[in-house]
Coordinates of C-alpha atoms in Angstrom, one line a residue:
X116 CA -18.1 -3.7 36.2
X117 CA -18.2 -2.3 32.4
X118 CA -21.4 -2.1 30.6
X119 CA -21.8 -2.9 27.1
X120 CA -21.5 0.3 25.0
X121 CA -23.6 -1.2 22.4
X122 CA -24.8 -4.2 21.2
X123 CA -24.4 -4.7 17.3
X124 CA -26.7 -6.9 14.7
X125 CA -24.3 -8.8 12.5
X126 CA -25.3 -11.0 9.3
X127 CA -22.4 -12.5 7.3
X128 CA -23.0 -12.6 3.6
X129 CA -19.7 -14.7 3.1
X130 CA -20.9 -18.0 4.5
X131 CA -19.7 -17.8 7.9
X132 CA -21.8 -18.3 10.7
X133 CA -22.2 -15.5 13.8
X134 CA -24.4 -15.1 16.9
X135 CA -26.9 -12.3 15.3
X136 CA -25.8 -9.8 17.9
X137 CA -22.7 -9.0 19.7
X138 CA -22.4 -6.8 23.0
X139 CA -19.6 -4.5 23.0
X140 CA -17.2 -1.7 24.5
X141 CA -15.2 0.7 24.0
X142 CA -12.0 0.0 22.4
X143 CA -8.8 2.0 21.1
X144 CA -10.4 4.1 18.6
X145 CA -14.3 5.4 18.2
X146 CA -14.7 2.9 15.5
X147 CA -13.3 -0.3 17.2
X148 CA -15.2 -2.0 19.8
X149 CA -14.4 -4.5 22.2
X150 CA -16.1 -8.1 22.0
X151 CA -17.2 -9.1 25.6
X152 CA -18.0 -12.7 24.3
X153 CA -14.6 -12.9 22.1
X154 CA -11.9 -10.7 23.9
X155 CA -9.3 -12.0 21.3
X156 CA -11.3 -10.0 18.6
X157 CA -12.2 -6.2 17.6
X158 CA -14.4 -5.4 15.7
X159 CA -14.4 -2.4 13.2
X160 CA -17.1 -0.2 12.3
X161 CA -17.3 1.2 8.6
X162 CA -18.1 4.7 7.5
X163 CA -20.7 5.1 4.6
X164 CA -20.1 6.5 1.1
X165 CA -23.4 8.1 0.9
X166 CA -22.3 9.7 -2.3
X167 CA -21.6 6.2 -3.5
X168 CA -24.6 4.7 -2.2
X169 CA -26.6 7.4 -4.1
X170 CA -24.6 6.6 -7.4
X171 CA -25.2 2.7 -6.6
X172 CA -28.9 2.5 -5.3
X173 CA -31.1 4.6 -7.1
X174 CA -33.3 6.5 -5.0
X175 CA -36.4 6.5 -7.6
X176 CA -38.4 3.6 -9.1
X177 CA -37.8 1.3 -6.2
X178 CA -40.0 0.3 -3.1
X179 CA -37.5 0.2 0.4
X180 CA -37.8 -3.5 0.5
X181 CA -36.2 -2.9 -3.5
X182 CA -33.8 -0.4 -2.2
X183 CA -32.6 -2.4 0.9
X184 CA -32.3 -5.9 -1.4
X185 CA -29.7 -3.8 -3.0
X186 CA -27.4 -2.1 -0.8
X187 CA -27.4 -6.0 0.8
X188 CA -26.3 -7.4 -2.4
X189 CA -23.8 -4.0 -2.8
X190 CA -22.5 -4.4 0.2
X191 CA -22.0 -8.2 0.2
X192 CA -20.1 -7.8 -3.3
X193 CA -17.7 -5.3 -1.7
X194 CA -17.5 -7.5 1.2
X195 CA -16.1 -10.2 -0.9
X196 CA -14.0 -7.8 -2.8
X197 CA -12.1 -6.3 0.2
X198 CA -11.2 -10.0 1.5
X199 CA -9.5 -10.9 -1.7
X200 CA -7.3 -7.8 -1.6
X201 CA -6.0 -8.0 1.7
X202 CA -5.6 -11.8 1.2
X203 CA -3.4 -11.1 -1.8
X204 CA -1.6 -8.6 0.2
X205 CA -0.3 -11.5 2.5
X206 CA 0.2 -13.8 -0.8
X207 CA 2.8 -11.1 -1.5
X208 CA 4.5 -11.5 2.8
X209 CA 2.8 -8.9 4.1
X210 CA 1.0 -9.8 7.8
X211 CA -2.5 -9.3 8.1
X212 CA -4.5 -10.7 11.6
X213 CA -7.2 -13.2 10.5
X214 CA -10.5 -11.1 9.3
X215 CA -14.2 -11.3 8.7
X216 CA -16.1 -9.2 6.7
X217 CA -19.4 -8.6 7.8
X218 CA -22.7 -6.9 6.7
X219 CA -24.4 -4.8 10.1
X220 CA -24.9 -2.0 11.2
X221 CA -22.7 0.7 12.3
X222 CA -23.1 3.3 15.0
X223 CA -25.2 5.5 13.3
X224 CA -27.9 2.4 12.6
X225 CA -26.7 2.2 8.9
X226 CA -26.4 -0.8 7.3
X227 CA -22.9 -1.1 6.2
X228 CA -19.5 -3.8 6.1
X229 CA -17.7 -4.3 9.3
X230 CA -15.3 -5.9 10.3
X231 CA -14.0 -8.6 12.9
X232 CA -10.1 -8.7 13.5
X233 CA -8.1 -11.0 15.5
X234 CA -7.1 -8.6 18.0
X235 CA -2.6 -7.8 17.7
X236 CA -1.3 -7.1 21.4
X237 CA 1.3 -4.7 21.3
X238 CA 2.5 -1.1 20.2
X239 CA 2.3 0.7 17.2
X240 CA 5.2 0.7 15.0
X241 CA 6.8 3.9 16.0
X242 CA 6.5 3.5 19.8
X243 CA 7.8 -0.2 19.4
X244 CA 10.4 -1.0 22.2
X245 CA 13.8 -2.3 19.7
X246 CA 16.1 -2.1 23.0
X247 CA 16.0 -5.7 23.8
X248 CA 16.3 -7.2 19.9
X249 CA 16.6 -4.5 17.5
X250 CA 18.5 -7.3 15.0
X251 CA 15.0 -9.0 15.0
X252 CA 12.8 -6.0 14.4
X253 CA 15.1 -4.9 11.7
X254 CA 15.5 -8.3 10.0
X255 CA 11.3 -8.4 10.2
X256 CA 11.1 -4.9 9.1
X257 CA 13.2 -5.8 6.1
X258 CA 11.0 -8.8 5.1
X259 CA 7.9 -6.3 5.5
X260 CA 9.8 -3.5 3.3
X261 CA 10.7 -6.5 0.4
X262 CA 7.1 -7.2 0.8
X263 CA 5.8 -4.0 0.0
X264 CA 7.9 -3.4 -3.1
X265 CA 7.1 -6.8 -4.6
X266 CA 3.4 -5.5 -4.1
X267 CA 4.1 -2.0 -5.5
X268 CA 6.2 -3.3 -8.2
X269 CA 3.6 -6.3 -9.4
X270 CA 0.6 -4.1 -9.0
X271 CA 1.9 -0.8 -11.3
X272 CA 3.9 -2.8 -13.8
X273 CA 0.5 -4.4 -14.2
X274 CA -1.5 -1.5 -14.0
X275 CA -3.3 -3.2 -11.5
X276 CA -5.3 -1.1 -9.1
X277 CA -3.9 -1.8 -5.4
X278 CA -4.3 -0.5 -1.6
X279 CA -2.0 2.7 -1.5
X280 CA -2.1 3.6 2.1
X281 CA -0.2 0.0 3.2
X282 CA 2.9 1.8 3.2
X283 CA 2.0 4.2 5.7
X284 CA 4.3 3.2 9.2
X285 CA 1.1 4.0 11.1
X286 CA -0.6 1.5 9.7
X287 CA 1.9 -1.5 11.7
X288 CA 1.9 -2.6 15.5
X289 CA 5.0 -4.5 16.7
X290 CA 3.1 -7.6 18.6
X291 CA 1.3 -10.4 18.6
X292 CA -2.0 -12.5 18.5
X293 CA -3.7 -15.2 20.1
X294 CA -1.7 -17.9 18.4
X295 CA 1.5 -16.1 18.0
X296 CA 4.4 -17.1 20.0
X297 CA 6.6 -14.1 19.3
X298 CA 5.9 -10.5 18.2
X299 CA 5.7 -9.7 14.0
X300 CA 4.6 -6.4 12.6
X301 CA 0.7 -6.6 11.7
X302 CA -0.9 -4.5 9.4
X303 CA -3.9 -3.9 11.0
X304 CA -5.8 -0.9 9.3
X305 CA -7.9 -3.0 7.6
X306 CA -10.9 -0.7 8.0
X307 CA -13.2 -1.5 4.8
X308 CA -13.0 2.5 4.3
X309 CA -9.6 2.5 2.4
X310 CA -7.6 3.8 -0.5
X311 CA -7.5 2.4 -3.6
X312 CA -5.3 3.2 -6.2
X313 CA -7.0 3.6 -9.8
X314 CA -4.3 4.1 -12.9
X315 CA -6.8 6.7 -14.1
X316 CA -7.5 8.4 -11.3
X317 CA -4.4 8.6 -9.9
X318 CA -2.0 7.4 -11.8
X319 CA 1.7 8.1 -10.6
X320 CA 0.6 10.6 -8.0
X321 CA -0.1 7.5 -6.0
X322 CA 2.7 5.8 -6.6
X323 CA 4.9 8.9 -5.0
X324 CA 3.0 9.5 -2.3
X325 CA 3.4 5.1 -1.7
X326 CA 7.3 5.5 -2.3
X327 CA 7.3 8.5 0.3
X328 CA 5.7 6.1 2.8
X329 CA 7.6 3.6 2.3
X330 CA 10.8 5.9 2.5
X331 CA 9.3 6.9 5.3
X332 CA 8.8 3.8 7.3
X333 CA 12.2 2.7 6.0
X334 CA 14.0 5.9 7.9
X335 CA 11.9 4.4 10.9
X336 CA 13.2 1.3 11.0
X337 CA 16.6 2.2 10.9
X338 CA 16.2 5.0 13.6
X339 CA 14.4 2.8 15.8
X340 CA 17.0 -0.3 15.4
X341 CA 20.2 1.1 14.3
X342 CA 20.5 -1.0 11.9
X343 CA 20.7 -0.2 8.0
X344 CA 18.5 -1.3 5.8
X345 CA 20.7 -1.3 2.6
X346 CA 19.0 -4.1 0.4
X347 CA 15.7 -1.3 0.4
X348 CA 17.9 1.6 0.3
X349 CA 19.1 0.3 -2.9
X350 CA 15.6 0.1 -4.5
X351 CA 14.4 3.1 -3.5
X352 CA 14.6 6.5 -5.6

């Protein structure tokens, strides 16, 4: 019988009701854990910015109760911040499993965002099996490809800041969850530690390395299903 690898203090700041602990294992990565009570779920630890906590709580003039008050408040901000992003990210067709973000602690003890995921049963993109259907995983990868160039295109004519590692391939499993009754490709890095493009930070530097990941997962695809993906092939430079 497994023990539980930890057990981890949880208080949502988005008006969603948890037990105030969760026991948990080990899961597929050293920052997802396993939810004995809710085996449908994962949940995802976050690692902290210290350099940005630094810049955002100032260390002097302020008691620990002060200083606590607000990296809670900072947190809970960014919290609310990271849901809207990823929920526009399906506004523009793009999959995301059903999220929570959370204020507790990580491994380390530190208070910080995590996050709890409606777990997607199945295979990363690259090792997905397209021997039985590949018409289907092509005609869903083409949906997921229009998807992310709607996203790209809306976000940088707007100068718009956005989430830049989407387009990665090894961000996608082939599969489904609880409630699905056949597979869809997930995006389901949604880790609150991510990449966000910032025009003046970045500017088109970003936007290359997003078209070379979404060349990228593109050539996948087609290797993977035989099929051509011409409608993306056409957009892309």
């Amino acid at each position: 019988m497994e023990k539980p690898g930890n057990e981890v203090p949880l208080k949502s700041e988005l008006g969603y009701y948890y037990p105030e602990s969760w026991e948990c294992l080990d899961g597929p990565h050293p920052r997802i854990k396993r939810i004995i009570r809710c085996p449908e779920k994962l949940l995802r630890f976050c690692r902290r910015n210290k350099d940005e906590d630094a810049e955002k709580v100032p260390a002097e003039a302020l008691t620990d109760v002060e200083r606590e008050k607000m990296l809670t408040l900072r947190l809970a901000a960014e919290a609310v911040r990271l849901k809207k992003e990823f929920t526009e990210l399906e506004d523009f067709g793009v999959r995301v499993p059903r999220r929570d973000f959370l204020i507790g602690k990580n491994e380390a003890g530190e208070k910080a965002i995590l996050t709890v995921i409606d777990r997607v049963r199945g295979k990363n993109l690259e090792k997905a099996d397209a021997a039985e259907n590949g018409k289907k995983l092509s005609a869903k990868g083409e949906e997921l490809c229009l998807s992310l160039i709607n996203y790209l295109t809306s976000k940088t004519r707007d100068r718009q800041p956005y989430l830049w590692d989407v387009f990665h391939y090894k961000q996608y499993v082939y599969g489904q969850t609880e409630k699905d009754e056949e597979n869809h490709i997930y995006m389901v890095d949604v880790e609150p530690l991510y990449w966000e493009y910032n025009n003046v930070t970045c500017d088109y530097a970003c936007v290359n390395i997003s078209l070379w990941h979404l060349t990228a997962l593109v050539n996948l695809l087609e290797l993977k299903t035989g099929q051509k993906l011409k409608k993306i092939k056409e957009w892309l430079p």
